[in-house]
Tab-separated table of C-alpha atoms in Angstrom:
chain	number	residue	atom	x	y	z
B	1	ALA	CA	-4.517	-3.918	-17.480
B	2	GLN	CA	-3.003	-2.188	-14.503
B	3	SER	CA	0.543	-2.943	-13.300
B	4	VAL	CA	3.520	-1.374	-11.556
B	5	THR	CA	7.154	-2.363	-12.037
B	6	GLN	CA	9.883	-1.137	-9.750
B	7	LEU	CA	13.025	-1.751	-11.696
B	8	ASP	CA	15.397	-2.217	-8.758
B	9	SER	CA	14.775	-4.367	-5.709
B	10	HIS	CA	17.725	-2.759	-3.887
B	11	VAL	CA	19.519	0.572	-4.293
B	12	SER	CA	22.595	1.561	-2.305
B	13	VAL	CA	23.941	5.130	-2.156
B	14	SER	CA	26.357	7.071	-0.022
B	15	GLU	CA	25.111	9.794	2.265
B	16	GLY	CA	25.005	13.108	0.445
B	17	THR	CA	24.746	11.604	-3.056
B	18	PRO	CA	21.638	11.614	-5.283
B	19	VAL	CA	18.916	8.996	-5.048
B	20	LEU	CA	17.044	7.536	-8.034
B	21	LEU	CA	14.331	4.916	-7.563
B	22	ARG	CA	12.765	3.799	-10.831
B	23	CYS	CA	9.127	2.979	-11.491
B	24	ASN	CA	7.249	2.094	-14.660
B	25	TYR	CA	3.512	1.622	-14.789
B	26	SER	CA	0.830	0.311	-17.076
B	27	SER	CA	-2.634	1.780	-16.969
B	28	SER	CA	-5.673	1.741	-19.201
B	29	TYR	CA	-6.795	5.212	-18.277
B	30	SER	CA	-5.382	8.337	-16.695
B	31	PRO	CA	-3.944	7.094	-13.431
B	32	SER	CA	-3.061	8.680	-10.157
B	33	LEU	CA	0.448	7.774	-9.069
B	34	PHE	CA	1.962	7.732	-5.608
B	35	TRP	CA	5.160	6.955	-3.778
B	36	TYR	CA	4.948	5.553	-0.253
B	37	VAL	CA	7.752	4.899	2.208
B	38	GLN	CA	7.908	2.214	4.881
B	39	HIS	CA	10.548	2.439	7.575
B	40	PRO	CA	11.384	-0.756	9.504
B	41	ASN	CA	8.539	-1.755	11.800
B	42	LYS	CA	6.599	1.355	10.820
B	43	GLY	CA	3.438	1.965	8.838
B	44	LEU	CA	3.236	3.139	5.239
B	45	GLN	CA	3.547	6.888	4.749
B	46	LEU	CA	2.726	8.945	1.671
B	47	LEU	CA	5.747	10.696	0.115
B	48	LEU	CA	4.042	12.333	-2.834
B	49	LYS	CA	1.148	12.086	-5.263
B	50	TYR	CA	0.563	12.827	-8.963
B	51	THR	CA	-2.973	13.475	-10.208
B	52	SER	CA	-2.682	15.025	-13.705
B	53	ALA	CA	-1.644	18.499	-12.589
B	54	ALA	CA	2.056	19.448	-12.733
B	55	THR	CA	4.206	16.603	-14.022
B	56	LEU	CA	6.967	17.342	-11.497
B	57	VAL	CA	5.670	16.577	-8.047
B	58	LYS	CA	7.392	17.612	-4.842
B	59	GLY	CA	6.945	15.566	-1.716
B	60	ILE	CA	8.103	15.423	1.845
B	61	ASN	CA	11.720	15.192	3.015
B	62	GLY	CA	13.126	16.626	-0.221
B	63	PHE	CA	11.835	13.888	-2.512
B	64	GLU	CA	10.296	14.577	-5.888
B	65	ALA	CA	9.037	12.558	-8.838
B	66	GLU	CA	8.430	13.306	-12.493
B	67	PHE	CA	5.521	11.866	-14.435
B	68	LYS	CA	6.527	11.029	-18.020
B	69	LYS	CA	3.555	9.760	-19.949
B	70	SER	CA	5.541	8.924	-23.083
B	71	GLU	CA	7.817	6.672	-21.043
B	72	THR	CA	5.095	5.485	-18.627
B	73	SER	CA	7.501	6.271	-15.825
B	74	PHE	CA	7.275	7.916	-12.424
B	75	HIS	CA	10.809	7.847	-11.013
B	76	LEU	CA	11.526	9.105	-7.500
B	77	THR	CA	14.567	11.302	-6.879
B	78	LYS	CA	16.298	13.186	-4.100
B	79	PRO	CA	19.370	15.389	-4.615
B	80	SER	CA	21.179	14.351	-1.448
B	81	ALA	CA	20.550	11.191	0.558
B	82	HIS	CA	20.371	11.217	4.333
B	83	MET	CA	20.880	8.267	6.626
B	84	SER	CA	17.254	8.555	7.720
B	85	ASP	CA	16.118	7.877	4.137
B	86	ALA	CA	17.031	4.205	4.478
B	87	ALA	CA	13.707	2.417	4.071
B	88	GLU	CA	11.474	0.507	1.645
B	89	TYR	CA	9.840	2.594	-1.095
B	90	PHE	CA	6.714	1.617	-2.986
B	91	CYS	CA	5.419	3.002	-6.268
B	92	VAL	CA	1.631	2.853	-6.464
B	93	VAL	CA	-0.859	3.294	-9.301
B	94	SER	CA	-4.540	3.987	-8.891
B	95	ASP	CA	-7.100	3.784	-11.698
B	96	LEU	CA	-10.777	4.650	-11.754
B	97	LEU	CA	-12.533	1.414	-12.613
B	98	LYS	CA	-16.095	0.243	-12.360
B	99	GLY	CA	-17.047	0.509	-8.719
B	100	GLY	CA	-14.259	2.838	-7.702
B	101	PHE	CA	-10.531	3.366	-7.672
B	102	LYS	CA	-8.315	0.282	-7.788
B	103	THR	CA	-4.918	0.778	-6.181
B	104	ILE	CA	-1.992	-1.587	-6.608
B	105	PHE	CA	1.556	-1.529	-5.246
B	106	GLY	CA	4.880	-2.284	-6.830
B	107	ALA	CA	7.139	-4.888	-5.235
B	108	GLY	CA	9.193	-2.207	-3.521
B	109	THR	CA	12.763	-0.908	-3.621
B	110	ARG	CA	14.884	-1.074	-0.518
B	111	LEU	CA	17.158	1.943	-0.181
B	112	PHE	CA	20.420	1.558	1.709
B	113	VAL	CA	22.364	4.684	2.686
B	114	LYS	CA	26.051	4.308	3.532
B	115	ALA	CA	27.868	6.725	5.816
G	1	GLU	CA	-5.194	13.461	13.974
G	2	ALA	CA	-7.546	10.789	12.632
G	3	GLU	CA	-6.066	7.343	12.218
G	4	VAL	CA	-7.002	3.941	10.910
G	5	ALA	CA	-7.303	1.586	13.860
G	6	GLN	CA	-6.467	-2.103	13.593
G	7	SER	CA	-6.470	-4.943	16.076
G	8	PRO	CA	-4.859	-7.095	17.173
G	9	ARG	CA	-1.330	-5.820	16.450
G	10	TYR	CA	0.084	-9.310	16.770
G	11	LYS	CA	-1.523	-12.736	16.506
G	12	ILE	CA	0.099	-16.135	16.853
G	13	THR	CA	-2.019	-19.120	16.012
G	14	GLU	CA	-1.720	-22.746	15.035
G	15	LYS	CA	-2.614	-23.936	11.578
G	16	SER	CA	-6.243	-24.924	11.102
G	17	GLN	CA	-7.398	-22.393	13.692
G	18	ALA	CA	-9.624	-19.423	12.929
G	19	VAL	CA	-8.296	-15.865	12.992
G	20	ALA	CA	-10.049	-12.513	12.768
G	21	PHE	CA	-8.745	-8.991	12.234
G	22	TRP	CA	-10.651	-5.784	12.794
G	23	CYS	CA	-10.287	-2.379	11.166
G	24	ASP	CA	-11.898	0.972	11.883
G	25	PRO	CA	-11.226	3.450	9.050
G	26	ILE	CA	-11.000	7.207	9.265
G	27	SER	CA	-14.451	8.704	9.682
G	28	GLY	CA	-15.977	9.681	6.354
G	29	HIS	CA	-13.754	7.437	4.244
G	30	ALA	CA	-16.054	5.394	2.049
G	31	THR	CA	-13.345	3.167	0.603
G	32	LEU	CA	-11.703	0.513	2.746
G	33	TYR	CA	-8.936	-1.849	1.684
G	34	TRP	CA	-7.398	-4.993	3.130
G	35	TYR	CA	-3.868	-5.735	1.942
G	36	ARG	CA	-1.546	-8.615	2.770
G	37	GLN	CA	2.178	-7.935	2.928
G	38	ILE	CA	4.540	-10.873	3.042
G	39	LEU	CA	8.006	-10.056	4.368
G	40	GLY	CA	10.132	-8.530	1.628
G	41	GLN	CA	7.239	-7.947	-0.774
G	42	GLY	CA	4.839	-5.161	-1.609
G	43	PRO	CA	1.303	-5.057	-0.246
G	44	GLU	CA	-1.135	-7.238	-2.204
G	45	LEU	CA	-4.772	-6.157	-2.370
G	46	LEU	CA	-7.087	-8.784	-0.892
G	47	VAL	CA	-10.406	-6.956	-0.879
G	48	GLN	CA	-11.742	-3.457	-1.438
G	49	PHE	CA	-15.024	-2.049	-0.150
G	50	GLN	CA	-16.964	0.979	-1.295
G	51	ASP	CA	-19.233	1.663	1.659
G	52	GLU	CA	-20.625	-1.782	2.493
G	53	SER	CA	-20.191	-3.248	-0.989
G	54	VAL	CA	-17.268	-5.316	-2.199
G	55	VAL	CA	-15.852	-3.785	-5.380
G	56	ASP	CA	-12.830	-6.053	-5.774
G	57	ASP	CA	-12.071	-9.380	-4.125
G	58	SER	CA	-10.401	-11.039	-7.069
G	59	GLN	CA	-7.255	-11.874	-5.057
G	60	LEU	CA	-9.053	-13.039	-1.920
G	61	PRO	CA	-8.705	-16.823	-1.362
G	62	LYS	CA	-12.399	-17.306	-0.841
G	63	ASP	CA	-12.156	-20.897	0.294
G	64	ARG	CA	-10.638	-19.710	3.577
G	65	PHE	CA	-10.811	-15.912	3.699
G	66	SER	CA	-13.872	-13.759	4.198
G	67	ALA	CA	-14.366	-10.052	4.727
G	68	GLU	CA	-17.319	-7.930	5.660
G	69	ARG	CA	-18.181	-4.307	6.258
G	70	LEU	CA	-21.783	-4.622	7.311
G	71	LYS	CA	-22.639	-0.998	8.091
G	72	GLY	CA	-20.119	0.578	5.782
G	73	VAL	CA	-17.889	1.641	8.649
G	74	ASP	CA	-15.617	-0.881	10.385
G	75	SER	CA	-14.579	-4.144	8.788
G	76	THR	CA	-13.536	-7.657	9.749
G	77	LEU	CA	-11.224	-9.990	7.845
G	78	LYS	CA	-11.421	-13.667	8.794
G	79	ILE	CA	-9.257	-16.643	7.965
G	80	GLN	CA	-10.530	-20.156	8.598
G	81	PRO	CA	-8.647	-22.407	8.671
G	82	ALA	CA	-5.290	-20.647	8.882
G	83	GLU	CA	-2.385	-22.168	6.954
G	84	LEU	CA	1.367	-21.721	7.377
G	85	GLY	CA	1.529	-19.593	4.218
G	86	ASP	CA	-0.865	-17.061	5.705
G	87	SER	CA	1.871	-15.698	7.952
G	88	ALA	CA	2.118	-12.041	6.932
G	89	MET	CA	1.238	-8.484	7.878
G	90	TYR	CA	-2.408	-7.653	7.217
G	91	LEU	CA	-2.845	-3.979	6.466
G	92	CYS	CA	-6.054	-1.993	6.460
G	93	ALA	CA	-6.314	1.318	4.646
G	94	SER	CA	-9.024	3.824	3.932
G	95	SER	CA	-9.435	6.674	1.495
G	96	ARG	CA	-11.819	9.155	-0.048
G	97	PRO	CA	-11.582	10.777	-3.494
G	98	GLY	CA	-9.363	13.811	-3.918
G	99	LEU	CA	-10.800	17.293	-4.347
G	100	ALA	CA	-10.588	17.003	-8.134
G	101	GLY	CA	-12.299	13.625	-8.118
G	102	ASP	CA	-8.984	11.802	-8.445
G	103	ALA	CA	-7.829	8.886	-6.335
G	104	GLY	CA	-7.245	10.050	-2.812
G	105	GLU	CA	-4.358	9.133	-0.593
G	106	LEU	CA	-4.549	5.815	1.241
G	107	PHE	CA	-4.233	6.086	4.997
G	108	PHE	CA	-2.873	2.921	6.578
G	109	GLY	CA	-3.248	1.410	9.975
G	110	GLU	CA	-0.260	-0.064	11.792
G	111	GLY	CA	-1.175	-3.543	10.622
G	112	SER	CA	-1.833	-6.913	12.207
G	113	ARG	CA	1.085	-9.295	12.113
G	114	LEU	CA	-0.013	-12.930	11.858
G	115	THR	CA	2.249	-15.869	12.617
G	116	VAL	CA	0.880	-19.331	11.892
G	117	LEU	CA	2.714	-22.202	13.576
């Protein structure tokens, strides 16, 4: 069965410090994994995508994520937080099932960035 | 730049009334999704189309919700009758497979915010 668990509903960091948003997934096959960001009153935007190539994936705005199959994790990191990073972040898993890809979202992690 | 179009952006209705949302995906995207996002939660998949066929509607409350994509292009999501608990953002997304045959990126519209009074 397919599932996504974001381990923290809220994360608070100070500007300039590292960001870690944790995600664990469950998948029957070889999934594609994504991170999306949603700023207040804005649409969902793709940050990065993993599709069985390099396990360390670089995305936009300095974010990156590492796929660890043994830990079924896909944690999102950024070395230095910026005020503009404050938003909701969603980990997403997509599996090829009968009829096409099925894509489900985690519950989200809200990132707060303090000055 | 191609976008997913949705309308209306905002809809206020009274319970027991009928509501309809429209989505026009990016041209060439065979897969179309309707998600519901309740405030403070992640998007929940309601229905997924591959061309004109439904491939997943397991989470669609079929007693009141219906969705169609008659010509495999644009899609309509209907709620009848609306209930207070239907207040949410309704998101449409479209995608096509990646170059390696993997799951492609989902492109989202701006959403339709429904308030049921």
